[in-house]
PDB file of C-alpha atoms in Angstrom:
ATOM      1  CA  UNK A   1       8.883  16.538-179.790  1.00 93.00           C
ATOM      2  CA  UNK A   2      12.237  16.208-178.096  1.00 96.00           C
ATOM      3  CA  UNK A   3      13.610  16.107-174.576  1.00 98.00           C
ATOM      4  CA  UNK A   4      16.742  17.336-173.126  1.00 97.00           C
ATOM      5  CA  UNK A   5      18.777  14.923-170.751  1.00 98.00           C
ATOM      6  CA  UNK A   6      17.504  17.043-167.902  1.00 98.00           C
ATOM      7  CA  UNK A   7      13.862  16.486-168.771  1.00 98.00           C
ATOM      8  CA  UNK A   8      14.342  13.015-169.301  1.00 98.00           C
ATOM      9  CA  UNK A   9      15.963  12.455-166.096  1.00 98.00           C
ATOM     10  CA  UNK A  10      13.006  14.156-164.319  1.00 98.00           C
ATOM     11  CA  UNK A  11      10.593  12.117-166.432  1.00 97.00           C
ATOM     12  CA  UNK A  12      12.085   8.686-165.854  1.00 98.00           C
ATOM     13  CA  UNK A  13      13.453   9.279-162.166  1.00 98.00           C
ATOM     14  CA  UNK A  14      17.111   8.973-163.114  1.00 98.00           C
ATOM     15  CA  UNK A  15      19.938  11.362-162.766  1.00 98.00           C
ATOM     16  CA  UNK A  16      21.577  13.119-165.713  1.00 98.00           C
ATOM     17  CA  UNK A  17      24.788  11.662-164.603  1.00 98.00           C
ATOM     18  CA  UNK A  18      23.291   7.819-164.742  1.00 98.00           C
ATOM     19  CA  UNK A  19      21.834   8.516-168.264  1.00 98.00           C
ATOM     20  CA  UNK A  20      25.298   9.760-169.537  1.00 97.00           C
ATOM     21  CA  UNK A  21      26.694   6.701-167.748  1.00 98.00           C
ATOM     22  CA  UNK A  22      24.184   4.423-169.658  1.00 98.00           C
ATOM     23  CA  UNK A  23      25.354   6.324-172.973  1.00 97.00           C
ATOM     24  CA  UNK A  24      28.904   5.553-172.295  1.00 97.00           C
ATOM     25  CA  UNK A  25      28.161   1.990-171.614  1.00 97.00           C
ATOM     26  CA  UNK A  26      26.571   1.733-175.139  1.00 96.00           C
ATOM     27  CA  UNK A  27      22.938   1.449-173.845  1.00 98.00           C
ATOM     28  CA  UNK A  28      21.579   4.595-175.855  1.00 98.00           C
ATOM     29  CA  UNK A  29      22.906   4.342-179.246  1.00 97.00           C
ATOM     30  CA  UNK A  30      19.284   5.116-180.391  1.00 97.00           C
ATOM     31  CA  UNK A  31      19.581   8.764-178.916  1.00 97.00           C
ATOM     32  CA  UNK A  32      20.545  11.404-181.382  1.00 97.00           C
ATOM     33  CA  UNK A  33      22.188  14.639-180.899  1.00 96.00           C
ATOM     34  CA  UNK A  34      20.824  18.100-181.891  1.00 95.00           C
ATOM     35  CA  UNK A  35      22.673  20.720-184.098  1.00 95.00           C
ATOM     36  CA  UNK A  36      24.338  21.749-180.776  1.00 95.00           C
ATOM     37  CA  UNK A  37      25.599  18.400-179.897  1.00 95.00           C
ATOM     38  CA  UNK A  38      23.338  17.761-177.102  1.00 95.00           C
ATOM     39  CA  UNK A  39      21.353  14.531-176.551  1.00 96.00           C
ATOM     40  CA  UNK A  40      17.898  14.856-178.036  1.00 98.00           C
ATOM     41  CA  UNK A  41      15.495  12.210-176.630  1.00 98.00           C
ATOM     42  CA  UNK A  42      12.325  11.413-178.633  1.00 98.00           C
ATOM     43  CA  UNK A  43       9.057   9.591-177.225  1.00 97.00           C
ATOM     44  CA  UNK A  44      10.289   6.494-178.869  1.00 97.00           C
ATOM     45  CA  UNK A  45      13.613   6.786-177.084  1.00 98.00           C
ATOM     46  CA  UNK A  46      11.810   7.155-173.730  1.00 98.00           C
ATOM     47  CA  UNK A  47       9.845   4.057-174.551  1.00 98.00           C
ATOM     48  CA  UNK A  48      13.200   2.083-174.965  1.00 98.00           C
ATOM     49  CA  UNK A  49      14.796   3.623-172.090  1.00 98.00           C
ATOM     50  CA  UNK A  50      11.948   2.586-169.905  1.00 98.00           C
ATOM     51  CA  UNK A  51      12.723  -0.985-171.111  1.00 98.00           C
ATOM     52  CA  UNK A  52      16.397  -0.576-170.125  1.00 98.00           C
ATOM     53  CA  UNK A  53      15.362   0.870-166.780  1.00 98.00           C
ATOM     54  CA  UNK A  54      12.945  -2.315-166.169  1.00 98.00           C
ATOM     55  CA  UNK A  55      15.730  -4.542-167.168  1.00 99.00           C
ATOM     56  CA  UNK A  56      18.376  -2.928-164.775  1.00 98.00           C
ATOM     57  CA  UNK A  57      15.671  -2.773-161.972  1.00 98.00           C
ATOM     58  CA  UNK A  58      15.127  -6.551-162.207  1.00 98.00           C
ATOM     59  CA  UNK A  59      18.762  -7.329-161.847  1.00 97.00           C
ATOM     60  CA  UNK A  60      19.986  -7.658-165.673  1.00 98.00           C
ATOM     61  CA  UNK A  61      23.591  -6.945-165.963  1.00 98.00           C
ATOM     62  CA  UNK A  62      24.711  -3.847-168.126  1.00 98.00           C
ATOM     63  CA  UNK A  63      26.455  -6.212-170.575  1.00 98.00           C
ATOM     64  CA  UNK A  64      23.122  -8.024-171.137  1.00 98.00           C
ATOM     65  CA  UNK A  65      21.231  -5.070-171.507  1.00 98.00           C
ATOM     66  CA  UNK A  66      23.833  -3.847-174.054  1.00 98.00           C
ATOM     67  CA  UNK A  67      23.543  -7.009-175.893  1.00 98.00           C
ATOM     68  CA  UNK A  68      19.593  -6.650-175.820  1.00 98.00           C
ATOM     69  CA  UNK A  69      19.986  -3.017-177.168  1.00 98.00           C
ATOM     70  CA  UNK A  70      22.530  -4.357-179.833  1.00 98.00           C
ATOM     71  CA  UNK A  71      19.559  -6.847-180.970  1.00 98.00           C
ATOM     72  CA  UNK A  72      17.075  -4.014-180.915  1.00 98.00           C
ATOM     73  CA  UNK A  73      19.400  -1.873-183.039  1.00 98.00           C
ATOM     74  CA  UNK A  74      19.884  -4.828-185.615  1.00 98.00           C
ATOM     75  CA  UNK A  75      16.130  -4.872-186.413  1.00 98.00           C
ATOM     76  CA  UNK A  76      13.605  -7.575-186.725  1.00 98.00           C
ATOM     77  CA  UNK A  77      15.870 -10.290-187.631  1.00 98.00           C
ATOM     78  CA  UNK A  78      17.136 -10.306-184.052  1.00 98.00           C
ATOM     79  CA  UNK A  79      13.775 -11.227-182.658  1.00 99.00           C
ATOM     80  CA  UNK A  80      14.741 -14.878-181.790  1.00 99.00           C
ATOM     81  CA  UNK A  81      17.817 -13.548-179.747  1.00 99.00           C
ATOM     82  CA  UNK A  82      15.804 -11.096-177.926  1.00 98.00           C
ATOM     83  CA  UNK A  83      13.121 -13.676-176.996  1.00 99.00           C
ATOM     84  CA  UNK A  84      15.973 -15.944-175.746  1.00 99.00           C
ATOM     85  CA  UNK A  85      17.639 -13.251-173.777  1.00 99.00           C
ATOM     86  CA  UNK A  86      14.424 -11.955-172.204  1.00 99.00           C
ATOM     87  CA  UNK A  87      13.208 -15.533-171.439  1.00 99.00           C
ATOM     88  CA  UNK A  88      16.337 -16.374-169.685  1.00 99.00           C
ATOM     89  CA  UNK A  89      15.951 -12.977-167.753  1.00 99.00           C
ATOM     90  CA  UNK A  90      12.302 -13.791-167.010  1.00 99.00           C
ATOM     91  CA  UNK A  91      13.190 -17.186-165.493  1.00 99.00           C
ATOM     92  CA  UNK A  92      15.878 -15.378-163.198  1.00 98.00           C
ATOM     93  CA  UNK A  93      13.150 -12.955-162.104  1.00 98.00           C
ATOM     94  CA  UNK A  94      10.802 -15.677-161.295  1.00 99.00           C
ATOM     95  CA  UNK A  95      13.575 -17.606-159.363  1.00 98.00           C
ATOM     96  CA  UNK A  96      14.383 -14.450-157.312  1.00 98.00           C
ATOM     97  CA  UNK A  97      10.646 -13.808-156.718  1.00 98.00           C
ATOM     98  CA  UNK A  98      10.257 -17.519-155.367  1.00 98.00           C
ATOM     99  CA  UNK A  99      13.110 -16.864-152.872  1.00 98.00           C
ATOM    100  CA  UNK A 100      11.593 -13.584-151.877  1.00 98.00           C
ATOM    101  CA  UNK A 101       8.150 -15.169-151.356  1.00 98.00           C
ATOM    102  CA  UNK A 102       9.746 -17.868-149.266  1.00 98.00           C
ATOM    103  CA  UNK A 103      11.389 -15.282-147.098  1.00 98.00           C
ATOM    104  CA  UNK A 104       8.365 -13.204-146.855  1.00 98.00           C
ATOM    105  CA  UNK A 105       6.447 -16.502-145.397  1.00 98.00           C
ATOM    106  CA  UNK A 106       9.166 -16.592-142.781  1.00 97.00           C
ATOM    107  CA  UNK A 107       8.843 -12.882-141.830  1.00 98.00           C
ATOM    108  CA  UNK A 108       4.882 -13.307-141.744  1.00 98.00           C
ATOM    109  CA  UNK A 109       5.380 -16.431-139.410  1.00 95.00           C
ATOM    110  CA  UNK A 110       7.310 -14.323-137.120  1.00 95.00           C
ATOM    111  CA  UNK A 111       5.003 -11.470-137.238  1.00 97.00           C
ATOM    112  CA  UNK A 112       1.959 -13.754-136.467  1.00 96.00           C
ATOM    113  CA  UNK A 113       3.956 -15.064-133.650  1.00 94.00           C
ATOM    114  CA  UNK A 114       4.769 -11.650-131.993  1.00 95.00           C
ATOM    115  CA  UNK A 115       1.200 -10.545-132.784  1.00 96.00           C
ATOM    116  CA  UNK A 116      -0.263 -13.694-130.847  1.00 94.00           C
ATOM    117  CA  UNK A 117      -1.596 -12.692-127.320  1.00 94.00           C
ATOM    118  CA  UNK A 118       0.736 -15.325-125.982  1.00 94.00           C
ATOM    119  CA  UNK A 119       3.732 -14.082-127.809  1.00 94.00           C
ATOM    120  CA  UNK A 120       5.898 -14.089-124.629  1.00 93.00           C
ATOM    121  CA  UNK A 121       4.874 -17.709-123.877  1.00 93.00           C
ATOM    122  CA  UNK A 122       5.578 -19.022-127.310  1.00 92.00           C
ATOM    123  CA  UNK A 123       8.903 -17.207-127.547  1.00 92.00           C
ATOM    124  CA  UNK A 124       9.979 -18.662-124.226  1.00 91.00           C
ATOM    125  CA  UNK A 125       9.004 -22.084-125.617  1.00 92.00           C
ATOM    126  CA  UNK A 126      11.218 -21.481-128.662  1.00 91.00           C
ATOM    127  CA  UNK A 127      14.026 -20.210-126.318  1.00 92.00           C
ATOM    128  CA  UNK A 128      13.780 -23.345-124.148  1.00 91.00           C
ATOM    129  CA  UNK A 129      13.970 -25.650-127.253  1.00 93.00           C
ATOM    130  CA  UNK A 130      16.956 -23.878-128.470  1.00 93.00           C
ATOM    131  CA  UNK A 131      18.615 -24.046-124.981  1.00 91.00           C
ATOM    132  CA  UNK A 132      17.869 -27.630-124.748  1.00 92.00           C
ATOM    133  CA  UNK A 133      19.460 -28.462-128.043  1.00 94.00           C
ATOM    134  CA  UNK A 134      22.596 -26.668-127.093  1.00 92.00           C
ATOM    135  CA  UNK A 135      22.699 -28.511-123.831  1.00 90.00           C
ATOM    136  CA  UNK A 136      22.086 -31.920-125.533  1.00 92.00           C
ATOM    137  CA  UNK A 137      24.896 -31.079-127.982  1.00 93.00           C
ATOM    138  CA  UNK A 138      27.384 -30.130-125.179  1.00 92.00           C
ATOM    139  CA  UNK A 139      27.380 -26.647-126.387  1.00 93.00           C
ATOM    140  CA  UNK A 140      27.575 -23.330-124.343  1.00 91.00           C
ATOM    141  CA  UNK A 141      24.421 -21.463-123.952  1.00 88.00           C
ATOM    142  CA  UNK A 142      24.534 -18.283-125.851  1.00 90.00           C
ATOM    143  CA  UNK A 143      21.170 -16.898-124.570  1.00 86.00           C
ATOM    144  CA  UNK A 144      21.002 -14.589-121.640  1.00 79.00           C
ATOM    145  CA  UNK A 145      19.598 -15.966-118.538  1.00 70.00           C
ATOM    146  CA  UNK A 146      15.756 -15.209-118.346  1.00 61.00           C
ATOM    147  CA  UNK A 147      13.656 -15.840-115.321  1.00 56.00           C
TER     148      UNK A 147
END
């Protein structure tokens, strides 16, 4: 069974324009054209397209995705290069995930603070501390006057 670019766009949640862009960038050399010259995607093509979308969604550069696809097109002899490329990308994803988790902890801390029944008192304590630090350093107080 084959699919048109419109059908594939609907299946994978990308626009036909994006799929054409990917093709122009050399990411879809595995997609054949039918007798009329239109792209004809197979289920196997969709599987590889899913990998491309995953790599793009996790921050891999188009040039690196193209390199990965070149390795795929080269066959099993390129498995070591694929492994190296994907391992480096996985490490980058894990580093980004660690940053996101640290930021999430800060957001959770603030939400817990604001959900506390004594939130106003706790925020006023933070504000007093900040004002005290500014004053001790001889800096202007940028906070509005609160009473």
